[in-house]
PDB file of C-alpha atoms in Angstrom:
ATOM      1  CA  UNK A1016      77.090-102.790-116.198  1.00  0.00           C
ATOM      2  CA  UNK A1017      75.074-104.716-118.703  1.00  0.00           C
ATOM      3  CA  UNK A1018      71.213-104.765-118.158  1.00  0.00           C
ATOM      4  CA  UNK A1019      70.456-107.916-120.296  1.00  0.00           C
ATOM      5  CA  UNK A1020      68.440-105.743-122.655  1.00  0.00           C
ATOM      6  CA  UNK A1021      69.154-105.378-126.420  1.00  0.00           C
ATOM      7  CA  UNK A1022      68.778-101.527-126.404  1.00  0.00           C
ATOM      8  CA  UNK A1023      69.987 -98.702-124.237  1.00  0.00           C
ATOM      9  CA  UNK A1024      73.169 -97.263-122.704  1.00  0.00           C
ATOM     10  CA  UNK A1025      74.144-100.550-120.850  1.00  0.00           C
ATOM     11  CA  UNK A1026      72.895-102.925-123.402  1.00  0.00           C
ATOM     12  CA  UNK A1027      74.278-106.525-123.658  1.00  0.00           C
ATOM     13  CA  UNK A1028      74.335-109.913-121.943  1.00  0.00           C
ATOM     14  CA  UNK A1029      75.021-109.908-118.192  1.00  0.00           C
ATOM     15  CA  UNK A1030      78.340-111.453-117.349  1.00  0.00           C
ATOM     16  CA  UNK A1031      80.493-111.703-114.221  1.00  0.00           C
ATOM     17  CA  UNK A1032      83.746-109.735-114.596  1.00  0.00           C
ATOM     18  CA  UNK A1033      87.006-111.594-114.394  1.00  0.00           C
ATOM     19  CA  UNK A1034      89.456-110.033-111.951  1.00  0.00           C
ATOM     20  CA  UNK A1035      92.603-108.611-113.640  1.00  0.00           C
ATOM     21  CA  UNK A1036      95.854-110.471-113.034  1.00  0.00           C
ATOM     22  CA  UNK A1037      98.564-108.551-111.194  1.00  0.00           C
ATOM     23  CA  UNK A1038     101.386-107.801-113.607  1.00  0.00           C
ATOM     24  CA  UNK A1039     103.796-106.242-111.057  1.00  0.00           C
ATOM     25  CA  UNK A1040     106.109-109.305-111.132  1.00  0.00           C
ATOM     26  CA  UNK A1041     106.498-109.273-114.816  1.00  0.00           C
ATOM     27  CA  UNK A1042     110.189-109.519-115.776  1.00  0.00           C
ATOM     28  CA  UNK A1043     111.301-110.663-112.435  1.00  0.00           C
ATOM     29  CA  UNK A1044     113.070-114.021-112.470  1.00  0.00           C
ATOM     30  CA  UNK A1045     112.475-116.965-110.021  1.00  0.00           C
ATOM     31  CA  UNK A1046     115.546-118.488-108.206  1.00  0.00           C
ATOM     32  CA  UNK A1047     115.071-121.882-110.078  1.00  0.00           C
ATOM     33  CA  UNK A1048     114.865-120.293-113.500  1.00  0.00           C
ATOM     34  CA  UNK A1049     117.972-118.188-112.716  1.00  0.00           C
ATOM     35  CA  UNK A1050     119.902-121.280-111.531  1.00  0.00           C
ATOM     36  CA  UNK A1051     118.892-123.357-114.641  1.00  0.00           C
ATOM     37  CA  UNK A1052     119.808-120.656-117.061  1.00  0.00           C
ATOM     38  CA  UNK A1053     123.166-120.170-115.254  1.00  0.00           C
ATOM     39  CA  UNK A1054     123.878-123.923-115.444  1.00  0.00           C
ATOM     40  CA  UNK A1055     122.944-123.990-119.149  1.00  0.00           C
ATOM     41  CA  UNK A1056     125.265-121.059-119.889  1.00  0.00           C
ATOM     42  CA  UNK A1057     128.074-122.905-118.023  1.00  0.00           C
ATOM     43  CA  UNK A1058     127.615-126.096-119.928  1.00  0.00           C
ATOM     44  CA  UNK A1059     126.835-124.809-123.481  1.00  0.00           C
ATOM     45  CA  UNK A1060     128.999-121.698-123.346  1.00  0.00           C
ATOM     46  CA  UNK A1061     128.739-118.723-125.632  1.00  0.00           C
ATOM     47  CA  UNK A1062     127.018-118.665-129.022  1.00  0.00           C
ATOM     48  CA  UNK A1063     129.174-117.731-132.091  1.00  0.00           C
ATOM     49  CA  UNK A1064     127.981-114.099-132.234  1.00  0.00           C
ATOM     50  CA  UNK A1065     128.648-113.803-128.415  1.00  0.00           C
ATOM     51  CA  UNK A1066     132.189-115.140-128.947  1.00  0.00           C
ATOM     52  CA  UNK A1067     132.629-112.439-131.678  1.00  0.00           C
ATOM     53  CA  UNK A1068     131.544-109.720-129.206  1.00  0.00           C
ATOM     54  CA  UNK A1069     133.952-111.197-126.590  1.00  0.00           C
ATOM     55  CA  UNK A1070     136.771-111.064-129.265  1.00  0.00           C
ATOM     56  CA  UNK A1071     135.865-107.360-129.906  1.00  0.00           C
ATOM     57  CA  UNK A1072     136.179-106.739-126.254  1.00  0.00           C
ATOM     58  CA  UNK A1073     139.680-108.382-126.135  1.00  0.00           C
ATOM     59  CA  UNK A1074     140.952-106.489-129.196  1.00  0.00           C
ATOM     60  CA  UNK A1075     139.554-103.322-127.634  1.00  0.00           C
ATOM     61  CA  UNK A1076     140.239-100.015-129.284  1.00  0.00           C
ATOM     62  CA  UNK A1077     138.802 -96.560-128.814  1.00  0.00           C
ATOM     63  CA  UNK A1078     135.365 -97.215-130.459  1.00  0.00           C
ATOM     64  CA  UNK A1079     135.089-100.770-129.223  1.00  0.00           C
ATOM     65  CA  UNK A1080     131.928-100.072-127.270  1.00  0.00           C
ATOM     66  CA  UNK A1081     130.208 -98.535-130.239  1.00  0.00           C
ATOM     67  CA  UNK A1082     131.127-101.277-132.576  1.00  0.00           C
ATOM     68  CA  UNK A1083     129.972-103.920-130.086  1.00  0.00           C
ATOM     69  CA  UNK A1084     126.737-102.100-129.602  1.00  0.00           C
ATOM     70  CA  UNK A1085     126.183-101.760-133.462  1.00  0.00           C
ATOM     71  CA  UNK A1086     126.980-105.424-133.921  1.00  0.00           C
ATOM     72  CA  UNK A1087     124.745-106.651-131.056  1.00  0.00           C
ATOM     73  CA  UNK A1088     121.873-104.377-132.324  1.00  0.00           C
ATOM     74  CA  UNK A1089     122.005-105.798-135.794  1.00  0.00           C
ATOM     75  CA  UNK A1090     121.840-109.364-134.363  1.00  0.00           C
ATOM     76  CA  UNK A1091     119.285-108.773-131.604  1.00  0.00           C
ATOM     77  CA  UNK A1092     117.126-106.146-133.261  1.00  0.00           C
ATOM     78  CA  UNK A1093     116.656-103.562-130.372  1.00  0.00           C
ATOM     79  CA  UNK A1094     118.631-100.857-128.598  1.00  0.00           C
ATOM     80  CA  UNK A1095     117.784-102.173-125.056  1.00  0.00           C
ATOM     81  CA  UNK A1096     118.707-105.761-125.965  1.00  0.00           C
ATOM     82  CA  UNK A1097     122.008-104.748-127.551  1.00  0.00           C
ATOM     83  CA  UNK A1098     123.083-102.732-124.455  1.00  0.00           C
ATOM     84  CA  UNK A1099     122.005-105.459-122.098  1.00  0.00           C
ATOM     85  CA  UNK A1100     123.975-108.086-124.178  1.00  0.00           C
ATOM     86  CA  UNK A1101     127.087-105.932-124.241  1.00  0.00           C
ATOM     87  CA  UNK A1102     126.980-105.576-120.460  1.00  0.00           C
ATOM     88  CA  UNK A1103     126.482-109.372-120.059  1.00  0.00           C
ATOM     89  CA  UNK A1104     129.418-110.209-122.272  1.00  0.00           C
ATOM     90  CA  UNK A1105     131.614-107.684-120.391  1.00  0.00           C
ATOM     91  CA  UNK A1106     130.585-109.351-117.176  1.00  0.00           C
ATOM     92  CA  UNK A1107     131.541-112.778-118.706  1.00  0.00           C
ATOM     93  CA  UNK A1108     134.946-111.268-119.722  1.00  0.00           C
ATOM     94  CA  UNK A1109     135.520-109.939-116.254  1.00  0.00           C
ATOM     95  CA  UNK A1110     134.708-113.327-114.744  1.00  0.00           C
ATOM     96  CA  UNK A1111     137.218-115.121-117.077  1.00  0.00           C
ATOM     97  CA  UNK A1112     139.987-112.815-116.004  1.00  0.00           C
TER      98      UNK A1112
END
């Protein structure tokens, strides 16, 4: 705690501390945001690279998952995002059938 003095262990101007914001809800999505994004996806459709991933799923093959992952990783830049995108597009493919 600051003492208001220029010297000493607790030197510095006295201020009131600001309470930290709870970050436990970080990453969770509200219902409205989810609904809006779902609607936008429905209206706009897939982006070109997502259509290409969908095509890779259709053509299939033994190493399709790995190729899709590598392609998505190159486009999105991270391992986590690539895997998430692969699963999302697989879900879209399942919904289309």
